[in-house]
mmCIF file of N, CA and C and ligand atoms in Angstrom:
data_model
loop_
_atom_site.group_PDB
_atom_site.id
_atom_site.type_symbol
_atom_site.label_atom_id
_atom_site.label_comp_id
_atom_site.label_asym_id
_atom_site.label_seq_id
_atom_site.Cartn_x
_atom_site.Cartn_y
_atom_site.Cartn_z
ATOM 1 N N MET A 114 1.043 135.175 112.590
ATOM 2 C CA MET A 114 2.626 134.454 111.630
ATOM 3 C C MET A 114 2.650 134.277 110.631
ATOM 4 N N ASN A 115 3.166 134.980 109.365
ATOM 5 C CA ASN A 115 3.274 135.423 108.287
ATOM 6 C C ASN A 115 4.188 134.108 107.560
ATOM 7 N N VAL A 116 3.656 133.867 106.290
ATOM 8 C CA VAL A 116 4.816 132.870 105.324
ATOM 9 C C VAL A 116 5.463 133.120 104.669
ATOM 10 N N VAL A 117 6.190 132.928 104.346
ATOM 11 C CA VAL A 117 6.787 133.409 102.412
ATOM 12 C C VAL A 117 7.493 132.237 102.125
ATOM 13 N N ILE A 118 7.268 131.790 101.472
ATOM 14 C CA ILE A 118 7.952 130.274 100.441
ATOM 15 C C ILE A 118 8.780 131.936 99.312
ATOM 16 N N GLU A 119 10.629 131.798 99.607
ATOM 17 C CA GLU A 119 11.576 132.374 98.587
ATOM 18 C C GLU A 119 11.518 131.716 97.276
ATOM 19 N N ASP A 120 12.396 131.955 96.380
ATOM 20 C CA ASP A 120 12.749 131.573 94.878
ATOM 21 C C ASP A 120 13.249 130.145 95.328
ATOM 22 N N GLY A 121 13.706 129.045 94.812
ATOM 23 C CA GLY A 121 14.446 127.967 95.088
ATOM 24 C C GLY A 121 13.602 126.742 95.423
ATOM 25 N N CYS A 122 12.497 126.568 95.683
ATOM 26 C CA CYS A 122 11.627 125.639 95.416
ATOM 27 C C CYS A 122 12.230 124.679 94.556
ATOM 28 N N ILE A 123 12.568 122.979 94.905
ATOM 29 C CA ILE A 123 12.908 122.191 93.924
ATOM 30 C C ILE A 123 11.018 121.138 94.307
ATOM 31 N N SER A 124 10.189 121.390 94.296
ATOM 32 C CA SER A 124 9.191 120.723 94.187
ATOM 33 C C SER A 124 9.373 119.147 94.871
ATOM 34 N N CYS A 125 9.559 120.185 96.234
ATOM 35 C CA CYS A 125 9.942 118.103 97.312
ATOM 36 C C CYS A 125 8.488 117.893 97.187
ATOM 37 N N GLY A 126 7.593 118.562 97.317
ATOM 38 C CA GLY A 126 6.408 118.315 98.558
ATOM 39 C C GLY A 126 6.841 118.042 99.625
ATOM 40 N N VAL A 127 7.537 118.513 100.251
ATOM 41 C CA VAL A 127 7.502 118.225 101.821
ATOM 42 C C VAL A 127 6.197 119.173 103.064
ATOM 43 N N CYS A 128 6.580 119.836 102.023
ATOM 44 C CA CYS A 128 5.754 121.061 103.025
ATOM 45 C C CYS A 128 4.964 120.853 103.055
ATOM 46 N N ALA A 129 4.455 120.412 101.712
ATOM 47 C CA ALA A 129 2.332 120.210 101.212
ATOM 48 C C ALA A 129 2.148 118.669 102.647
ATOM 49 N N ASP A 130 2.711 118.040 102.265
ATOM 50 C CA ASP A 130 2.647 116.767 102.858
ATOM 51 C C ASP A 130 2.996 116.884 104.582
ATOM 52 N N THR A 131 3.325 117.689 104.727
ATOM 53 C CA THR A 131 4.026 118.029 106.149
ATOM 54 C C THR A 131 2.539 118.635 107.159
ATOM 55 N N CYS A 132 1.942 120.055 106.364
ATOM 56 C CA CYS A 132 1.163 120.196 106.372
ATOM 57 C C CYS A 132 0.508 121.383 105.023
ATOM 58 N N PRO A 133 -0.491 120.592 105.352
ATOM 59 C CA PRO A 133 -1.454 120.895 104.065
ATOM 60 C C PRO A 133 -2.533 122.011 104.634
ATOM 61 N N ASP A 134 -2.962 122.346 105.724
ATOM 62 C CA ASP A 134 -3.491 123.444 105.761
ATOM 63 C C ASP A 134 -2.866 124.434 104.831
ATOM 64 N N VAL A 135 -1.958 124.862 105.099
ATOM 65 C CA VAL A 135 -0.952 126.144 104.786
ATOM 66 C C VAL A 135 -0.790 126.443 103.445
ATOM 67 N N PHE A 136 0.182 124.281 102.970
ATOM 68 C CA PHE A 136 0.542 124.868 101.905
ATOM 69 C C PHE A 136 0.403 123.984 100.462
ATOM 70 N N GLU A 137 0.339 124.468 99.537
ATOM 71 C CA GLU A 137 -0.388 122.667 98.465
ATOM 72 C C GLU A 137 1.075 123.067 97.521
ATOM 73 N N MET A 138 0.576 122.255 96.620
ATOM 74 C CA MET A 138 1.695 122.008 95.437
ATOM 75 C C MET A 138 0.945 123.099 94.095
ATOM 76 N N GLY A 139 1.414 123.628 93.932
ATOM 77 C CA GLY A 139 0.314 124.851 92.370
ATOM 78 C C GLY A 139 0.623 124.471 90.971
ATOM 79 N N ASP A 140 -0.149 124.126 90.174
ATOM 80 C CA ASP A 140 -0.047 123.859 89.541
ATOM 81 C C ASP A 140 1.376 123.824 87.881
ATOM 82 N N SER A 141 2.015 125.507 88.861
ATOM 83 C CA SER A 141 3.447 125.102 88.198
ATOM 84 C C SER A 141 4.991 124.383 88.872
ATOM 85 N N GLY A 142 3.392 123.219 90.372
ATOM 86 C CA GLY A 142 5.028 122.234 90.104
ATOM 87 C C GLY A 142 5.515 122.505 91.666
ATOM 88 N N MET A 143 4.969 124.009 91.919
ATOM 89 C CA MET A 143 5.467 124.547 93.011
ATOM 90 C C MET A 143 4.781 124.657 93.930
ATOM 91 N N ALA A 144 5.765 124.012 95.632
ATOM 92 C CA ALA A 144 4.647 125.146 96.838
ATOM 93 C C ALA A 144 4.292 126.463 96.844
ATOM 94 N N GLU A 145 2.689 126.259 97.346
ATOM 95 C CA GLU A 145 2.369 127.911 97.373
ATOM 96 C C GLU A 145 1.739 127.514 98.950
ATOM 97 N N VAL A 146 2.004 129.067 99.470
ATOM 98 C CA VAL A 146 1.240 129.242 100.446
ATOM 99 C C VAL A 146 -0.274 129.517 100.170
ATOM 100 N N ILE A 147 -1.293 128.340 100.960
ATOM 101 C CA ILE A 147 -2.428 128.576 100.544
ATOM 102 C C ILE A 147 -4.130 129.148 101.796
ATOM 103 N N GLY A 148 -2.642 128.908 103.065
ATOM 104 C CA GLY A 148 -3.629 129.053 104.079
ATOM 105 C C GLY A 148 -2.667 130.196 105.144
ATOM 106 N N ASP A 149 -3.681 130.406 106.288
ATOM 107 C CA ASP A 149 -2.569 131.270 107.549
ATOM 108 C C ASP A 149 -2.288 129.912 108.702
ATOM 109 N N VAL A 150 -1.014 130.235 109.021
ATOM 110 C CA VAL A 150 -0.543 129.882 110.053
ATOM 111 C C VAL A 150 -1.469 129.710 111.719
ATOM 112 N N THR A 151 -2.500 129.044 111.337
ATOM 113 C CA THR A 151 -2.899 129.066 113.249
ATOM 114 C C THR A 151 -2.272 128.562 114.519
ATOM 115 N N GLU A 152 -2.682 128.970 115.646
ATOM 116 C CA GLU A 152 -2.475 127.851 116.788
ATOM 117 C C GLU A 152 -1.788 126.489 116.413
ATOM 118 N N LYS A 153 -3.747 125.721 116.031
ATOM 119 C CA LYS A 153 -3.913 124.509 115.880
ATOM 120 C C LYS A 153 -2.570 123.838 114.613
ATOM 121 N N ASN A 154 -1.948 124.552 113.458
ATOM 122 C CA ASN A 154 -1.333 124.190 112.595
ATOM 123 C C ASN A 154 0.001 124.284 112.261
ATOM 124 N N ALA A 155 0.502 125.874 113.355
ATOM 125 C CA ALA A 155 1.638 126.405 113.876
ATOM 126 C C ALA A 155 3.086 125.578 113.610
ATOM 127 N N VAL A 156 2.378 124.109 114.464
ATOM 128 C CA VAL A 156 3.413 123.180 115.023
ATOM 129 C C VAL A 156 4.222 122.913 113.659
ATOM 130 N N ALA A 157 3.105 121.810 113.292
ATOM 131 C CA ALA A 157 3.338 120.938 111.422
ATOM 132 C C ALA A 157 4.276 122.305 110.671
ATOM 133 N N ALA A 158 3.401 123.915 110.333
ATOM 134 C CA ALA A 158 4.461 124.884 109.776
ATOM 135 C C ALA A 158 5.318 124.707 109.893
ATOM 136 N N ARG A 159 6.417 124.814 111.525
ATOM 137 C CA ARG A 159 7.193 124.925 111.463
ATOM 138 C C ARG A 159 7.921 124.001 111.637
ATOM 139 N N GLU A 160 7.518 122.665 111.100
ATOM 140 C CA GLU A 160 8.293 121.420 110.650
ATOM 141 C C GLU A 160 8.461 121.227 109.160
ATOM 142 N N ALA A 161 7.144 121.695 109.112
ATOM 143 C CA ALA A 161 7.565 121.815 107.155
ATOM 144 C C ALA A 161 8.315 123.175 106.709
ATOM 145 N N ALA A 162 8.658 123.887 107.283
ATOM 146 C CA ALA A 162 10.033 124.295 107.281
ATOM 147 C C ALA A 162 10.900 124.469 107.708
ATOM 148 N N GLU A 163 11.693 123.424 108.521
ATOM 149 C CA GLU A 163 12.652 122.763 108.855
ATOM 150 C C GLU A 163 12.829 122.002 108.132
ATOM 151 N N GLY A 164 11.266 121.234 107.917
ATOM 152 C CA GLY A 164 12.198 120.057 106.337
ATOM 153 C C GLY A 164 12.196 120.262 104.991
ATOM 154 N N CYS A 165 11.970 121.198 104.522
ATOM 155 C CA CYS A 165 12.568 122.597 103.455
ATOM 156 C C CYS A 165 13.982 121.816 103.212
ATOM 157 N N PRO A 166 14.217 120.433 102.169
ATOM 158 C CA PRO A 166 15.691 121.029 102.083
ATOM 159 C C PRO A 166 16.882 121.221 101.266
ATOM 160 N N VAL A 167 15.480 122.684 100.381
ATOM 161 C CA VAL A 167 16.568 124.144 100.373
ATOM 162 C C VAL A 167 16.151 125.309 101.442
ATOM 163 N N SER A 168 15.195 124.830 102.491
ATOM 164 C CA SER A 168 15.097 126.316 103.670
ATOM 165 C C SER A 168 14.827 127.714 102.721
ATOM 166 N N VAL A 169 13.748 127.187 101.939
ATOM 167 C CA VAL A 169 13.416 128.665 101.368
ATOM 168 C C VAL A 169 12.070 128.897 101.846
ATOM 169 N N ILE A 170 11.632 128.281 103.210
ATOM 170 C CA ILE A 170 10.752 128.301 103.898
ATOM 171 C C ILE A 170 10.643 129.342 105.209
ATOM 172 N N ARG A 171 10.191 130.294 105.198
ATOM 173 C CA ARG A 171 10.348 131.628 106.197
ATOM 174 C C ARG A 171 8.934 131.850 107.040
ATOM 175 N N LEU A 172 9.566 131.552 108.248
ATOM 176 C CA LEU A 172 8.123 131.881 109.312
ATOM 177 C C LEU A 172 8.326 133.684 109.609
ATOM 178 N N GLU A 173 7.207 134.315 109.473
ATOM 179 C CA GLU A 173 7.744 135.312 110.483
ATOM 180 C C GLU A 173 6.852 135.829 111.498
ATOM 181 N N GLU A 174 7.455 135.619 112.805
ATOM 182 C CA GLU A 174 6.758 136.069 113.787
ATOM 183 C C GLU A 174 5.830 137.435 113.347
HETATM 184 FE FE1 LIG B 811 9.594 123.369 97.896
HETATM 185 FE FE2 LIG B 811 10.754 123.417 100.034
HETATM 186 FE FE3 LIG B 811 8.327 122.361 100.054
HETATM 187 S S1 LIG B 811 11.524 122.485 97.903
HETATM 188 S S2 LIG B 811 8.033 121.353 97.704
HETATM 189 S S3 LIG B 811 9.041 125.092 99.692
HETATM 190 S S4 LIG B 811 9.302 121.699 100.865
#
């Protein structure tokens, strides 16, 4: 599964807290994708996407 963070992250940190395997807060203060979505973290990655308050995380099958 591919993960994209579209423009508009407000640096809330929910994604990095929810799924640190895949998301990290970068030096810019905005979230970055740091890893692949795997079977092990797919549920957390989906929760992170659903929990993003501005809905900028897109998971592509
Ligand atoms: Fe940004 Fe959404 Fe993550 S606002 S920090 S991409 S939960």
